[in-house]
Short mmCIF file of N, CA, C and O in Angstrom, two decimals:
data_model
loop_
_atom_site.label_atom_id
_atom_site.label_comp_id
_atom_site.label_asym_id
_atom_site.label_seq_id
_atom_site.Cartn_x
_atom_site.Cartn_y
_atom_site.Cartn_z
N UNK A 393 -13.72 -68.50 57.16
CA UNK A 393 -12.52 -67.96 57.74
C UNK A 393 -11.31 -68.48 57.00
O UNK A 393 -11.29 -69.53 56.36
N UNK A 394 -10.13 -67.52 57.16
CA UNK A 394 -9.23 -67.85 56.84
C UNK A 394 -8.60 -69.54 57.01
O UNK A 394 -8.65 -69.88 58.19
N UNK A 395 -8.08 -70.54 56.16
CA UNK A 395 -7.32 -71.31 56.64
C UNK A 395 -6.19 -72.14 55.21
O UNK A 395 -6.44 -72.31 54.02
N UNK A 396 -5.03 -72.47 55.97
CA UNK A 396 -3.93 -73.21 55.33
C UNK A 396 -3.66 -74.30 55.87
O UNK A 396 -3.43 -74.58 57.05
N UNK A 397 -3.73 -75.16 54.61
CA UNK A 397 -3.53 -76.44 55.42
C UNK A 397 -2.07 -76.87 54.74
O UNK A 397 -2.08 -76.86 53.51
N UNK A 398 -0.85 -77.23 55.36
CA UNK A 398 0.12 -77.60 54.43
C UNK A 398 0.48 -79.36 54.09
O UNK A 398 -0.25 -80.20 54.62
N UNK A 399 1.37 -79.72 53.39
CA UNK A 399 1.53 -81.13 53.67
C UNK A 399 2.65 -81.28 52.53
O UNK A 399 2.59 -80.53 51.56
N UNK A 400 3.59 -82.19 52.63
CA UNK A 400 4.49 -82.75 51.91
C UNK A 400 5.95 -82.44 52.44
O UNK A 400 6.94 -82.21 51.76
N UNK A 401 5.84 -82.50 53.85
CA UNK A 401 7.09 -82.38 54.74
C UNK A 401 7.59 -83.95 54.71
O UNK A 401 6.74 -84.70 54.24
N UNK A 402 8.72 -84.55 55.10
CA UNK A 402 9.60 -85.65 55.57
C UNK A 402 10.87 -85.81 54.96
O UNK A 402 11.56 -85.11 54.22
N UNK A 403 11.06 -87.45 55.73
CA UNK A 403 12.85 -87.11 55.64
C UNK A 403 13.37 -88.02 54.05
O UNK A 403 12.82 -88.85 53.32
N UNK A 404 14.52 -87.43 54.06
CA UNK A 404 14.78 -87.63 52.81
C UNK A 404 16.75 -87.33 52.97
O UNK A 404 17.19 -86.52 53.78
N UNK A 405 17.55 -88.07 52.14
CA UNK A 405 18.66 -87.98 52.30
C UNK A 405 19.45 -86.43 51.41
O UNK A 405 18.79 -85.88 50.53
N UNK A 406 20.64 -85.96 51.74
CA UNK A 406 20.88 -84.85 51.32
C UNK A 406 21.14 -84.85 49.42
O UNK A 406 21.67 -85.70 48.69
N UNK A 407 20.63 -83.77 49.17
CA UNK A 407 20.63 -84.15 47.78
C UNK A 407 19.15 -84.32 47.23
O UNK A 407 18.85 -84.13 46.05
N UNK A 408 18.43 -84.64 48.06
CA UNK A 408 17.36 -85.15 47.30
C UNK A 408 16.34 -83.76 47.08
O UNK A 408 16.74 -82.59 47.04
N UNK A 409 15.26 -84.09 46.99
CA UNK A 409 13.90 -83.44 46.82
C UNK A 409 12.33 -83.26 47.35
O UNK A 409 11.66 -84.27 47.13
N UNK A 410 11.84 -82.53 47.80
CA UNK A 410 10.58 -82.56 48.28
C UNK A 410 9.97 -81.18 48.29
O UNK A 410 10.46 -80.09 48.58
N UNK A 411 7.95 -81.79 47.60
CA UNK A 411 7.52 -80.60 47.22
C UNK A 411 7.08 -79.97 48.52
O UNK A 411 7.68 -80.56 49.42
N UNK A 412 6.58 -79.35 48.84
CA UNK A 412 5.25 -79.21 49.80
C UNK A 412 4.25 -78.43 49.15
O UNK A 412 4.58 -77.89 48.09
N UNK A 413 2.97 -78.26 49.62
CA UNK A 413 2.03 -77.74 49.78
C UNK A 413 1.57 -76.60 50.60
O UNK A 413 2.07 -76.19 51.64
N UNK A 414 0.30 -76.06 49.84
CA UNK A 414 -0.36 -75.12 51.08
C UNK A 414 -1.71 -74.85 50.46
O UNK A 414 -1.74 -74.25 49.39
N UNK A 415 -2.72 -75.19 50.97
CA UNK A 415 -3.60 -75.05 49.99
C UNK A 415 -4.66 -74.98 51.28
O UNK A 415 -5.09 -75.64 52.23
N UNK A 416 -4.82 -73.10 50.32
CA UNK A 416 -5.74 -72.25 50.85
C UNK A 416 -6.97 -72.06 50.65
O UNK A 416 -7.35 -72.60 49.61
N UNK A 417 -7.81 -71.47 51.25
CA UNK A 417 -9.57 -71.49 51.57
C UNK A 417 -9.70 -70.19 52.65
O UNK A 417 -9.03 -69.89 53.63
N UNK A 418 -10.92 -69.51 52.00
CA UNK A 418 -11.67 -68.37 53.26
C UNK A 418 -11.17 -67.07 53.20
O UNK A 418 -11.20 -66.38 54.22
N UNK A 419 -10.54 -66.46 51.76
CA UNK A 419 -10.22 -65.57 51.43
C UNK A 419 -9.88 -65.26 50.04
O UNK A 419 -9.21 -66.13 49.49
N UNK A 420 -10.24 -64.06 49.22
CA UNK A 420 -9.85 -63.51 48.33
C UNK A 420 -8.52 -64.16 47.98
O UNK A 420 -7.57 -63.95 48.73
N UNK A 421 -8.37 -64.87 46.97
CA UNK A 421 -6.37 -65.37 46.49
C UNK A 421 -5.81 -64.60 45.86
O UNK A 421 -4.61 -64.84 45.75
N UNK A 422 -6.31 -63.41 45.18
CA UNK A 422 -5.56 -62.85 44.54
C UNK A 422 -5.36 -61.63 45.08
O UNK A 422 -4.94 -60.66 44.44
N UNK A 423 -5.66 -61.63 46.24
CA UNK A 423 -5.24 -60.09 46.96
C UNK A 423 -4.29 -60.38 47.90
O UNK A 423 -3.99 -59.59 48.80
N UNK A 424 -3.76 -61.54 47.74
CA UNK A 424 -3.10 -61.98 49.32
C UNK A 424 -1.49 -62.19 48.82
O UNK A 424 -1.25 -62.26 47.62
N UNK A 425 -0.68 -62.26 49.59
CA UNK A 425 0.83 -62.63 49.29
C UNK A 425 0.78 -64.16 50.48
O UNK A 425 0.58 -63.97 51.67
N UNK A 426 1.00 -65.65 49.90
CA UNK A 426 1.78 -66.46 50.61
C UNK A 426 2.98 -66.73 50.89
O UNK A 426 3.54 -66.15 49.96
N UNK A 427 3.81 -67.20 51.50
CA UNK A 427 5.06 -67.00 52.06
C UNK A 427 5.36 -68.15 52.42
O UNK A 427 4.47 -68.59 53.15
N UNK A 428 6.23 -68.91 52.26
CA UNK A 428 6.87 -69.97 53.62
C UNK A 428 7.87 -69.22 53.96
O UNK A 428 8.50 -68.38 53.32
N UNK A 429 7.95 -69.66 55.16
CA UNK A 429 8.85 -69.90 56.79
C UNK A 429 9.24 -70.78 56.94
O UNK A 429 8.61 -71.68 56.39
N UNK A 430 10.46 -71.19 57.72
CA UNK A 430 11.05 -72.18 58.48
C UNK A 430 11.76 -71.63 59.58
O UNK A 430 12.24 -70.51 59.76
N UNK A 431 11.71 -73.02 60.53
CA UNK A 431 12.38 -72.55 62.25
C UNK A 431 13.05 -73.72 62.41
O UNK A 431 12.31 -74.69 62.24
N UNK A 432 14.32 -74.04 62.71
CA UNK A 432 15.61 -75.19 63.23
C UNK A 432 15.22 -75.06 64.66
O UNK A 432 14.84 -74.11 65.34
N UNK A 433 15.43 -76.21 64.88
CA UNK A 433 15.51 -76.18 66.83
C UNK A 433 16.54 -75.35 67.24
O UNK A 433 17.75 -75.54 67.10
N UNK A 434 15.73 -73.99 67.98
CA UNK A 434 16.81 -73.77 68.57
C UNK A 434 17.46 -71.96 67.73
O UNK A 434 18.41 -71.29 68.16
N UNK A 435 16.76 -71.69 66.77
CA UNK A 435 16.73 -70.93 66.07
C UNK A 435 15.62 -70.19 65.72
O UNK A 435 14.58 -70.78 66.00
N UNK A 436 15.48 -69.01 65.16
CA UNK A 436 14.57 -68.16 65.33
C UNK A 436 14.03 -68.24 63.89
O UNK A 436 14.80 -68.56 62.99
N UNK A 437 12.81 -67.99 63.67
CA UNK A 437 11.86 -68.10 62.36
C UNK A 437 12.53 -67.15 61.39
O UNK A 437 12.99 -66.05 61.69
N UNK A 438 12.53 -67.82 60.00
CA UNK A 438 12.76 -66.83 59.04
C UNK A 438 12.50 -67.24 57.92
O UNK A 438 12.56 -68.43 57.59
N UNK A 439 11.98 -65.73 56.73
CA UNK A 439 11.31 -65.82 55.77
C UNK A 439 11.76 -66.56 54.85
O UNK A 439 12.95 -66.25 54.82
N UNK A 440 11.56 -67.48 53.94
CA UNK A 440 12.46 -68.02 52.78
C UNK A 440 11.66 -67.79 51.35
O UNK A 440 12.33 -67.39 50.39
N UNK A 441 10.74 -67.95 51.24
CA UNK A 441 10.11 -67.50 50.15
C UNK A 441 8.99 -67.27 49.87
O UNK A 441 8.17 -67.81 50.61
N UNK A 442 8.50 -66.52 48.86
CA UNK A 442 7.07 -65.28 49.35
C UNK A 442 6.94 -65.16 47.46
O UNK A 442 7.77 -65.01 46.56
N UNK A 443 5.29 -65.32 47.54
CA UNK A 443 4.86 -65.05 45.97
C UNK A 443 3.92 -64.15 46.26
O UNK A 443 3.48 -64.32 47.39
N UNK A 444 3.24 -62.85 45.44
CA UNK A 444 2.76 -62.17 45.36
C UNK A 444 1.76 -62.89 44.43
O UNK A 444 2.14 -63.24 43.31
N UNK A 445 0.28 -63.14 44.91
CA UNK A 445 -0.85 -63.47 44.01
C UNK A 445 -1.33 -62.25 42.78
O UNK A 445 -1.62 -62.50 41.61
N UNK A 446 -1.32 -61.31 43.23
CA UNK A 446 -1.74 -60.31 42.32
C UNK A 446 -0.50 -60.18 40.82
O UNK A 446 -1.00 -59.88 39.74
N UNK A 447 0.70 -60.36 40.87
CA UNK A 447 1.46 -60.35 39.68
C UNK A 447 2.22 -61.41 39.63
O UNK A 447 3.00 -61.44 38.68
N UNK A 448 2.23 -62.43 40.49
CA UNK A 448 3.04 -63.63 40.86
C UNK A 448 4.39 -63.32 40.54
O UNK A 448 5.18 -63.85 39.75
N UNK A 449 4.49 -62.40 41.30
CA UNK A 449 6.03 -61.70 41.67
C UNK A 449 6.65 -62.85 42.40
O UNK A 449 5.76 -63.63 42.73
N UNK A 450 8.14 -63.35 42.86
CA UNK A 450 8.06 -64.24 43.81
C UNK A 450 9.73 -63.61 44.73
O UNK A 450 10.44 -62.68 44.34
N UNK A 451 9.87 -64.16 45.50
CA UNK A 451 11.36 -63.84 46.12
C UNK A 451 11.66 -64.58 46.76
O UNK A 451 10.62 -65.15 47.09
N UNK A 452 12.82 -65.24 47.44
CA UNK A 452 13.55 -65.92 47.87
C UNK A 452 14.98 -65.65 48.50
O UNK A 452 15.96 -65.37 47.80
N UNK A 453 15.02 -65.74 49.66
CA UNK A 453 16.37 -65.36 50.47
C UNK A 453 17.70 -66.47 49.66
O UNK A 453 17.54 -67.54 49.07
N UNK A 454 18.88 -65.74 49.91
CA UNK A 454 19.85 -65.64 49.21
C UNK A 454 20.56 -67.78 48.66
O UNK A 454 21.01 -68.41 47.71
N UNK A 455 20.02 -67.99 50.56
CA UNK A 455 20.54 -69.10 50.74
C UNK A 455 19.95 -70.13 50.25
O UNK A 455 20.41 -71.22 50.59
N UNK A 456 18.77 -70.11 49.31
CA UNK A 456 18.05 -71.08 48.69
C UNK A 456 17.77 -70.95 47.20
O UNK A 456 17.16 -71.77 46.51
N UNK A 457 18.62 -69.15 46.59
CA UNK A 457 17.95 -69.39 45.63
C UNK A 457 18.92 -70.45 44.30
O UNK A 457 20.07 -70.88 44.19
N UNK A 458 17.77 -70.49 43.58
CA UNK A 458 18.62 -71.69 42.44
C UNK A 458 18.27 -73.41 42.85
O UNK A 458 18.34 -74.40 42.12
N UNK A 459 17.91 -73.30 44.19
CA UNK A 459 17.36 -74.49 44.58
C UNK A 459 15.93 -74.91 45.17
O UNK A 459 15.38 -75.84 45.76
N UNK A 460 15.72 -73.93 44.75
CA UNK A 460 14.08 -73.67 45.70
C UNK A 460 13.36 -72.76 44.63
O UNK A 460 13.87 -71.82 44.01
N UNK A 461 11.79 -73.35 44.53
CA UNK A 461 10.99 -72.99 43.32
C UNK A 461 9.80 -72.72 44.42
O UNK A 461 9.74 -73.39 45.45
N UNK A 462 8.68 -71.49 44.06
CA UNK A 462 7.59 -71.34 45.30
C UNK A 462 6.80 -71.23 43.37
O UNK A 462 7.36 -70.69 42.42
N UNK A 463 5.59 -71.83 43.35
CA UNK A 463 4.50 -71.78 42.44
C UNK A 463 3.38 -71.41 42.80
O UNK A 463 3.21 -71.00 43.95
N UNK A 464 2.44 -71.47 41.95
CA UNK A 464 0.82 -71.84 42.27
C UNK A 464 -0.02 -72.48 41.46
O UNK A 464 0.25 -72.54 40.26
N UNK A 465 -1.01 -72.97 41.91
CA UNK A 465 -2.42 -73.44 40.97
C UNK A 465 -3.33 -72.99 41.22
O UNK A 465 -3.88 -73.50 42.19
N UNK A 466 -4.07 -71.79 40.54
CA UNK A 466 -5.11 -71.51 40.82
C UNK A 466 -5.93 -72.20 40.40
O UNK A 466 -6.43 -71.17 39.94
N UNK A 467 -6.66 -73.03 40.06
CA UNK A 467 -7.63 -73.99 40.26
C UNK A 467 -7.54 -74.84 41.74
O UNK A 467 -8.46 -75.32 42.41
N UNK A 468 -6.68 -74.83 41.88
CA UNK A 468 -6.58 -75.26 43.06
C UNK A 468 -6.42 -74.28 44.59
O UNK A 468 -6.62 -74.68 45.74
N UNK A 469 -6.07 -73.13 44.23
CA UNK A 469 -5.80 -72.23 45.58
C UNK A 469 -4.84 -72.53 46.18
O UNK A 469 -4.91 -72.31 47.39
N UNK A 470 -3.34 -73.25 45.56
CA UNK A 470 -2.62 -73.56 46.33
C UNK A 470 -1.57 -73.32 45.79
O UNK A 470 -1.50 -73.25 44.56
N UNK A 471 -0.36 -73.12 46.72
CA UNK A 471 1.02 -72.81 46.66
C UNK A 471 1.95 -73.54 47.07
O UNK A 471 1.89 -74.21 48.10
N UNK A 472 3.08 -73.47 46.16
CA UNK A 472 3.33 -75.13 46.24
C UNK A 472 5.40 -74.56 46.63
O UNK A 472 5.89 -73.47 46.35
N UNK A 473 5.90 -75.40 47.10
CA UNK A 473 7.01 -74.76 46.78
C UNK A 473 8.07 -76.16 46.85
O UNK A 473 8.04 -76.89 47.84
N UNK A 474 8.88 -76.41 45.84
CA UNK A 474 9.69 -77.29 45.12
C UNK A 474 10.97 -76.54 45.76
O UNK A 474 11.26 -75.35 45.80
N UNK A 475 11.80 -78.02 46.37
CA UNK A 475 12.90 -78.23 46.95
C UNK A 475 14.05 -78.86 46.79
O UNK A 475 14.35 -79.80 47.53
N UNK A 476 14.94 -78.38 45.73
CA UNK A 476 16.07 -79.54 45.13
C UNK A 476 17.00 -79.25 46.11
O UNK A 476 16.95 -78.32 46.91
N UNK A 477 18.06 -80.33 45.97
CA UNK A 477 19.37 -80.31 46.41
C UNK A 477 19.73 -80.15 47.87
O UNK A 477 20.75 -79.65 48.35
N UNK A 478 18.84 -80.61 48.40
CA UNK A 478 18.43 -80.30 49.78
C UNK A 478 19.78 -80.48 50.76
O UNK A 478 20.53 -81.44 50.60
N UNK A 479 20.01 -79.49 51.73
CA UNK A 479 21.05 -80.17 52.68
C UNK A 479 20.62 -79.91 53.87
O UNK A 479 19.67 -79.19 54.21
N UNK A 480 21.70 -80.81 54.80
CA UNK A 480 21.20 -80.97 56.03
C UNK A 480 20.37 -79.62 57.13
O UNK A 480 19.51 -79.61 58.01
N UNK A 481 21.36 -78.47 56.36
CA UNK A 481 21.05 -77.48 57.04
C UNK A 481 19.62 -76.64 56.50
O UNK A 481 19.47 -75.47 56.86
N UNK A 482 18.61 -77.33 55.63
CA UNK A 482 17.04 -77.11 55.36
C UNK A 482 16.40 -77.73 56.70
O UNK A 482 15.25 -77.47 57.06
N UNK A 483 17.38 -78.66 57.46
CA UNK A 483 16.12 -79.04 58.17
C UNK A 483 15.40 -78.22 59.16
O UNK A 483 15.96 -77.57 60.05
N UNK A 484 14.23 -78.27 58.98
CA UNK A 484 13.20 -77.19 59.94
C UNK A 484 11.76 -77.78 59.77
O UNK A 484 11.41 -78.60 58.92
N UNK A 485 10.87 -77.07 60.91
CA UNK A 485 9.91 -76.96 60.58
C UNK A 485 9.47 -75.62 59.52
O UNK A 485 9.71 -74.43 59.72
N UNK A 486 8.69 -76.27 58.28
CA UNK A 486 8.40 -75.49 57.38
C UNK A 486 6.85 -74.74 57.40
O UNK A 486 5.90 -75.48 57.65
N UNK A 487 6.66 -73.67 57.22
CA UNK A 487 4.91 -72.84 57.39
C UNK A 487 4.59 -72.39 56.28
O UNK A 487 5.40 -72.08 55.40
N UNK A 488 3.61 -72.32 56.22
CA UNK A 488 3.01 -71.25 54.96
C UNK A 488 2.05 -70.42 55.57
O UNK A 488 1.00 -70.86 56.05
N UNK A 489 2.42 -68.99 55.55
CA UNK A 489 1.38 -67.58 56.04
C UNK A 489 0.48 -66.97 54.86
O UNK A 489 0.44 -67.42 53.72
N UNK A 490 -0.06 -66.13 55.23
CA UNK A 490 -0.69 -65.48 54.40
C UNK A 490 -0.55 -64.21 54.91
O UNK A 490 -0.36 -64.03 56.11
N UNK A 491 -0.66 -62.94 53.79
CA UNK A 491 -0.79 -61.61 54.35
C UNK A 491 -1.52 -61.13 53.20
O UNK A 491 -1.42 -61.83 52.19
N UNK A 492 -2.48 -59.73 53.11
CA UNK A 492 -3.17 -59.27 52.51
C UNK A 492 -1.67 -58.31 52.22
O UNK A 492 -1.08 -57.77 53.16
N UNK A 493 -1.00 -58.16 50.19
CA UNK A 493 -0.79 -57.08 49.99
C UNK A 493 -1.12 -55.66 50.49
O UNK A 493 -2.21 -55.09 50.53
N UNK A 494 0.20 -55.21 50.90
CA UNK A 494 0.50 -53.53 51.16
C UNK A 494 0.98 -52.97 50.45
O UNK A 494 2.19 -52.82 50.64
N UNK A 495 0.48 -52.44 49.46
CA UNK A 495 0.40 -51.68 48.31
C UNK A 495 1.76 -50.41 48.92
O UNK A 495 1.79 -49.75 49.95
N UNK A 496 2.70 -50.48 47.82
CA UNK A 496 3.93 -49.33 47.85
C UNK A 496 4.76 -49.84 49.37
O UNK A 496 5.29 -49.03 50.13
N UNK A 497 4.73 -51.56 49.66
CA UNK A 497 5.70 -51.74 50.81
C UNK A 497 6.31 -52.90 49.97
O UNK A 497 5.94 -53.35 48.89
N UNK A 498 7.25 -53.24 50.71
CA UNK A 498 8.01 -54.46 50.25
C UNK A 498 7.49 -55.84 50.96
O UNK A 498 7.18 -55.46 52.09
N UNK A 499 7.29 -56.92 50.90
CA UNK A 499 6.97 -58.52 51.35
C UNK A 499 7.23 -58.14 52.32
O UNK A 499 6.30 -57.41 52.65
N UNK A 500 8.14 -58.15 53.25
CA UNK A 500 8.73 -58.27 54.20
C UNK A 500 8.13 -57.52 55.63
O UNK A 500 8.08 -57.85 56.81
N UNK A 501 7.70 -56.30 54.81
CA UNK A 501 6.40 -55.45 55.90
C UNK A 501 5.15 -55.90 55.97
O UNK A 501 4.37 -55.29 56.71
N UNK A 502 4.68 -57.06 55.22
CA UNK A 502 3.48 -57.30 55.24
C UNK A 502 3.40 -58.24 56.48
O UNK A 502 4.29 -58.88 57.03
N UNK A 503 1.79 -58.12 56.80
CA UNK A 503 1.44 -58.31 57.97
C UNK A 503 1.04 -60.40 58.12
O UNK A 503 0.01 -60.65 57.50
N UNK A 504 1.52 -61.35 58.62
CA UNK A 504 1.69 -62.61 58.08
C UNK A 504 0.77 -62.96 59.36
O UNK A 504 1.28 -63.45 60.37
N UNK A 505 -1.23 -62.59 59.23
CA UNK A 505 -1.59 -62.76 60.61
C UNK A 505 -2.62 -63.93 60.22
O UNK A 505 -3.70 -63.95 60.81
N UNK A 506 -2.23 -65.22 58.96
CA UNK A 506 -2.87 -66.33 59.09
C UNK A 506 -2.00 -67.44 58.95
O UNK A 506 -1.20 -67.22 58.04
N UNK A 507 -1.83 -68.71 59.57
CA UNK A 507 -0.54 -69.62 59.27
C UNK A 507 -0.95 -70.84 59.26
O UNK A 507 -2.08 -71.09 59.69
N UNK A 508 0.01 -72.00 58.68
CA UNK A 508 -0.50 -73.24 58.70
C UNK A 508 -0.22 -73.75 59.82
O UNK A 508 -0.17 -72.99 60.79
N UNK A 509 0.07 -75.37 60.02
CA UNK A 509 0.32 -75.53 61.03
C UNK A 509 1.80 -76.24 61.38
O UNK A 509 2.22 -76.78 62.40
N UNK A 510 2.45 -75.96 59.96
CA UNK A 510 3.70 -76.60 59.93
C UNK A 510 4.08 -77.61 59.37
O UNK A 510 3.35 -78.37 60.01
N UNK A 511 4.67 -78.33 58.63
CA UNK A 511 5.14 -79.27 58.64
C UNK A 511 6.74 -79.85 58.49
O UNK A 511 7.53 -79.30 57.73
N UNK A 512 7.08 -80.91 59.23
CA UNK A 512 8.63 -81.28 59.32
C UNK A 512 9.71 -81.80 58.05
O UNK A 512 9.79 -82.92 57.55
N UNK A 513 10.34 -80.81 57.79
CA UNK A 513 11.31 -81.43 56.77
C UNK A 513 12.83 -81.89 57.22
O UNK A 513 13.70 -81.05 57.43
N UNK A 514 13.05 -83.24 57.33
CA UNK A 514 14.56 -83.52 57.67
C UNK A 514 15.25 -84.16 57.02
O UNK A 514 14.98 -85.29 56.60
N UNK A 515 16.52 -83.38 56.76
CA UNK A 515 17.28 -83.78 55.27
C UNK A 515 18.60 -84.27 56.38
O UNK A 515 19.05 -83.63 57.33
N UNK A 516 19.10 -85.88 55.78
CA UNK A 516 19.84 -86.65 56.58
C UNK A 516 21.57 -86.49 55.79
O UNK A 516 21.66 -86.51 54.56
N UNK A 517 22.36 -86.38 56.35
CA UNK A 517 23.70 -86.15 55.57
C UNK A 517 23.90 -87.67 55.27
O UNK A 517 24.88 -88.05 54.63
#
């Protein structure tokens, strides 16, 4: 079965850096699109960045890009996503989903029905 396990969440002062992880098992990798997410207390979930396995297309919402890198290792099955310059307002809990590519849709319609289990990033001013 599907599963993501993530890791390389904690706190760290503003400015700084942290990678995380997601490293997947129990499915085809190159048919799938991974994604992280993040949610602030108190605020509603939203997409931040999404790689396409099949052409390692990647995207990133407006407010991270230039500071935020999403990779992979395939030898490893995992997706990694690099975090510079961090400010206070990254802090969230961070996810990594999975969705099987929808051929002729955009990321954003794809269906995100496997997830990790989170982990906490808090960036201190």
């Amino acid at each position: 079965e599907v599963q993501l396990v993530e890791s390389g969440g904690g706190l760290v002062e503003a400015g700084g850096s942290l990678r995380l992880s997601c490293a997947a098992s129990g499915f085809t990798f190159d048919d799938y699109a991974i994604a992280w997410f993040r949610q602030a207390p108190g605020k509603e979930r939203e997409g931040v960045s999404c790689m396409l396995m099949s052409d390692n297309s990647t995207y990133y919402i407006d407010y991270v890009k230039g500071r935020f890198t999403i990779s992979r290792d395939n030898a490893k099955n995992t997706v990694y996503l690099q975090m510079n310059s961090l400010k206070p307002e990254d802090t969230a809990v961070y996810y990594c989903a999975a969705a099987e590519i929808w051929a002729g849709r955009s990321y954003e319609d794809y269906v995100y029905d496997d997830w990790g289990q989170g982990t906490q990033v808090t960036v201190s001013s």
